[in-house]
PDB file of C-alpha atoms in Angstrom:
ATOM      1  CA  UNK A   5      23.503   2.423  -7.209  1.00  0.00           C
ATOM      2  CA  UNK A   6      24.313   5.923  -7.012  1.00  0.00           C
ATOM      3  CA  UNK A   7      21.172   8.543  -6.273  1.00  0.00           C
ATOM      4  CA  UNK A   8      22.291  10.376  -9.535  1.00  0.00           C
ATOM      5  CA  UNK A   9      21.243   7.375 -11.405  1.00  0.00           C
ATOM      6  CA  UNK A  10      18.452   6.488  -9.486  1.00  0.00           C
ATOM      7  CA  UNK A  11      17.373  10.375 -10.084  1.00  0.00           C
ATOM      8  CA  UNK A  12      18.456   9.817 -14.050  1.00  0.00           C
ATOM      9  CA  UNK A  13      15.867   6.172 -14.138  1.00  0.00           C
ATOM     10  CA  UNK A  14      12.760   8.423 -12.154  1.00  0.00           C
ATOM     11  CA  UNK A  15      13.450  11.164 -15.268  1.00  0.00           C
ATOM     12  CA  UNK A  16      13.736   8.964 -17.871  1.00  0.00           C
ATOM     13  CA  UNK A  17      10.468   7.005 -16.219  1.00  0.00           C
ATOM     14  CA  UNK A  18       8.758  10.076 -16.297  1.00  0.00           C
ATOM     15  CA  UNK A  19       9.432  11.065 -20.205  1.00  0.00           C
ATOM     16  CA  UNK A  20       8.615   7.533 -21.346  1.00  0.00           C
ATOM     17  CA  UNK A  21       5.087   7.884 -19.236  1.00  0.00           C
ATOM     18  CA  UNK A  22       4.138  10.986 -19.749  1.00  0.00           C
ATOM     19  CA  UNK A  23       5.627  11.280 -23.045  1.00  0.00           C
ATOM     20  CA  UNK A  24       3.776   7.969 -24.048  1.00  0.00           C
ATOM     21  CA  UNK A  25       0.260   8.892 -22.426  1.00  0.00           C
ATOM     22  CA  UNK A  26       0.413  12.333 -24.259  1.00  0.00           C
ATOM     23  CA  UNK A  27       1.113  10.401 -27.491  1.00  0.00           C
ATOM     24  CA  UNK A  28      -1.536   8.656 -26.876  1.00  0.00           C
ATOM     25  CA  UNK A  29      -4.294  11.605 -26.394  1.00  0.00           C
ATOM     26  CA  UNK A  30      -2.427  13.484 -29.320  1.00  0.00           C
ATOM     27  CA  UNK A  31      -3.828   9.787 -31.546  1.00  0.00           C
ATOM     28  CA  UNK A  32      -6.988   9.780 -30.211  1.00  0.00           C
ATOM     29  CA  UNK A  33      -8.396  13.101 -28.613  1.00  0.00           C
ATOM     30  CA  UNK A  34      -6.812  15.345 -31.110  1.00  0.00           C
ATOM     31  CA  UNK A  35      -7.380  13.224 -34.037  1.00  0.00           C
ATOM     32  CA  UNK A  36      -3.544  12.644 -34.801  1.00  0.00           C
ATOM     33  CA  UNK A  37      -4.263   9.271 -35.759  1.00  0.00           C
ATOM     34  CA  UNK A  38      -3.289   5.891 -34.839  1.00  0.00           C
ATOM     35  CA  UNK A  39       0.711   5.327 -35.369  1.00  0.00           C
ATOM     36  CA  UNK A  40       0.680   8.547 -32.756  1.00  0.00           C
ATOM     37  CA  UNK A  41      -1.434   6.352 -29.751  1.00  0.00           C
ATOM     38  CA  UNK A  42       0.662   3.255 -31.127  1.00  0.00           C
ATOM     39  CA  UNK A  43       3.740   5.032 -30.257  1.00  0.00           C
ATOM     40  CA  UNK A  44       2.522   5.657 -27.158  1.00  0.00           C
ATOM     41  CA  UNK A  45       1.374   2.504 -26.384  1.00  0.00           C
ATOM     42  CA  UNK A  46       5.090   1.268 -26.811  1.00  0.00           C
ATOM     43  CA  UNK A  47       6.549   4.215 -24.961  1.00  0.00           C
ATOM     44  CA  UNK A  48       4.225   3.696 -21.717  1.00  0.00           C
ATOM     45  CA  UNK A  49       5.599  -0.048 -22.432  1.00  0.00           C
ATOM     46  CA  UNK A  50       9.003   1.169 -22.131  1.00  0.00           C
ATOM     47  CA  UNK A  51       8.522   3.233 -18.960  1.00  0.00           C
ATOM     48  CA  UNK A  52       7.324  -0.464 -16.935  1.00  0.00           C
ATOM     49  CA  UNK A  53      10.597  -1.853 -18.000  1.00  0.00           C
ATOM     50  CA  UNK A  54      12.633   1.272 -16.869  1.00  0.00           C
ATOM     51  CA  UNK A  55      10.955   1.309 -13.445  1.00  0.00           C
ATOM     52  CA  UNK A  56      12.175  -2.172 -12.680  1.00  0.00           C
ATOM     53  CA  UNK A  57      15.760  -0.959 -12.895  1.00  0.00           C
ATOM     54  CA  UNK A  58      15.512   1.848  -9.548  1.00  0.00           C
ATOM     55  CA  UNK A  59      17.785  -0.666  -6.833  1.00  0.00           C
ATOM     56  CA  UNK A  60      15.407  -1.042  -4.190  1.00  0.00           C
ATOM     57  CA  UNK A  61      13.611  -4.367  -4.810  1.00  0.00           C
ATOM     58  CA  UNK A  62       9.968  -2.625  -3.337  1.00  0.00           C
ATOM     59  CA  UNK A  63       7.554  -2.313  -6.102  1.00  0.00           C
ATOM     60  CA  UNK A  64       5.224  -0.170  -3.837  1.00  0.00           C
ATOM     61  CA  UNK A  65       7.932   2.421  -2.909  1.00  0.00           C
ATOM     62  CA  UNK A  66       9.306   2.746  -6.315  1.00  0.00           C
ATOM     63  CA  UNK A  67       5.761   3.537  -7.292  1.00  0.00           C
ATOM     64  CA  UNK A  68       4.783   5.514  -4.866  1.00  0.00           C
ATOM     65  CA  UNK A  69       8.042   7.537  -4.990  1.00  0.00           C
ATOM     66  CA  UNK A  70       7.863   8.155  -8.635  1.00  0.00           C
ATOM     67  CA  UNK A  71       4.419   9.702  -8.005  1.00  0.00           C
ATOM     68  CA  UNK A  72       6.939  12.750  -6.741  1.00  0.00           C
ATOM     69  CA  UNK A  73       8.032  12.784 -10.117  1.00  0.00           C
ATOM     70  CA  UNK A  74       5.064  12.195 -12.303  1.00  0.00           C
ATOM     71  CA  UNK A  75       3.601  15.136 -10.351  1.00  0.00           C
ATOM     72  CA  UNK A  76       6.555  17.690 -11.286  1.00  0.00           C
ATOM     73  CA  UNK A  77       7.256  16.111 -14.564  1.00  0.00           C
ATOM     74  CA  UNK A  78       3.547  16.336 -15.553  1.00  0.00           C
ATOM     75  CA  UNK A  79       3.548  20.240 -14.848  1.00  0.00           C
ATOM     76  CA  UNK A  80       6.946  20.606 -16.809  1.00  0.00           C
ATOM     77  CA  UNK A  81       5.354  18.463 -19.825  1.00  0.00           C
ATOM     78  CA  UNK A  82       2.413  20.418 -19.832  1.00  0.00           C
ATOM     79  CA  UNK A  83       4.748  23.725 -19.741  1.00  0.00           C
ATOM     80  CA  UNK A  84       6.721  22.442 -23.107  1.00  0.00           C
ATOM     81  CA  UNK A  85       4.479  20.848 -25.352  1.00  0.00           C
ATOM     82  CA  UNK A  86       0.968  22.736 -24.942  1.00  0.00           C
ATOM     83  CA  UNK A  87       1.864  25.956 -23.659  1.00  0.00           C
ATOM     84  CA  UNK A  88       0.723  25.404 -19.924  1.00  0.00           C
ATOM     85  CA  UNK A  89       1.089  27.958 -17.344  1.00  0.00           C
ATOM     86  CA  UNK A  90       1.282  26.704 -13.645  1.00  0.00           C
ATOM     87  CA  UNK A  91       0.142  29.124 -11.026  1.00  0.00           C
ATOM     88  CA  UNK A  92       2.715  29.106  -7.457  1.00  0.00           C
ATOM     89  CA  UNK A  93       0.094  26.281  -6.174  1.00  0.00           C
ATOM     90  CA  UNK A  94       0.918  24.088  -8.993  1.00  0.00           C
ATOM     91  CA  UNK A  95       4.377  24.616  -8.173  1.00  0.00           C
ATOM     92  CA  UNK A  96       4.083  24.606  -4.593  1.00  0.00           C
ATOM     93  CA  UNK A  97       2.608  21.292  -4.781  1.00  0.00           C
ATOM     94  CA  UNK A  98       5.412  20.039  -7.577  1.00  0.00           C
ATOM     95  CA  UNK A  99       7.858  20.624  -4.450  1.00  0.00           C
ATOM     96  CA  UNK A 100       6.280  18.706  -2.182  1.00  0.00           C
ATOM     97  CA  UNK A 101       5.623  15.696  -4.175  1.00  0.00           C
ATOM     98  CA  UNK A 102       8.778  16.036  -4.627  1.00  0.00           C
ATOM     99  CA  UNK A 103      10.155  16.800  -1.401  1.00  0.00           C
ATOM    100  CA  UNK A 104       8.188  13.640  -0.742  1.00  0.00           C
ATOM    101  CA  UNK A 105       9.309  11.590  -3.248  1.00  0.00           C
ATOM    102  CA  UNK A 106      13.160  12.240  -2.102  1.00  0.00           C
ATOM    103  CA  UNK A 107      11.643  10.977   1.423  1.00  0.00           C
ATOM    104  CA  UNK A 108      10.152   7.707   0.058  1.00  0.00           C
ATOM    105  CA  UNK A 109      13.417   6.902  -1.801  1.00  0.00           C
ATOM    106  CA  UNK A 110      16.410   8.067  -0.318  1.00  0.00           C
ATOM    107  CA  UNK A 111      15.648   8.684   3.714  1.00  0.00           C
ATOM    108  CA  UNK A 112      18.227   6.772   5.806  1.00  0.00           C
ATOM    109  CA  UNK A 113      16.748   3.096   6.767  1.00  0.00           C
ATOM    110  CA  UNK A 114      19.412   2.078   8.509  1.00  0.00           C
ATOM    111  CA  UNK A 115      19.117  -1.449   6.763  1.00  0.00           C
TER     112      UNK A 115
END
């Protein structure tokens, strides 16, 4: 598998869970109802299924490498749907989950 579409699985992961949790607190913090945290429910669903299709077979790095991406994708979310503003330390520390997440994943093993 290609590290384009291992990069495409971590995004989509990341839309489906954070997407999905914020669906959720849309149902029941901000009083959106119901079908709103339902559709989260299934979307945070969707995201374990996606995760199991990343090509190395280690549940622990996949995890722990999508953290990377939670991190960033969190701020971006946040950024889009309510308007958040992330100061250069939020970002800062975006790039280095990230940078770390790109370690985790795709460093040389030499397997």
């Amino acid at each position: 598998m290609s590290i384009f579409r291992s990069v495409v699985l971590f995004v989509l992961a990341a839309l489906l869970e954070i997407g999905g949790a914020w669906l959720v607190w849309q149902g029941v913090r901000e009083n959106r109802g119901w079908v709103w945290a339902g559709a989260g429910v299934l979307a945070l669903g969707a995201y374990g299924f996606v995760a199991t299709l990343q090509p190395d077979a280690d549940f622990g790095r996949i995890l722990a490498a999508y953290g990377g991406v939670f991190v960033a994708g969190s701020l971006v979310w946040g950024m889009v749907a309510d308007g958040y503003r992330p100061d250069r330390w939020d970002l800062t520390g975006a790039l280095v989950c990230l940078a770390g997440m790109a370690l985790i994943m795709y460093a040389p093993r030499g397997r």
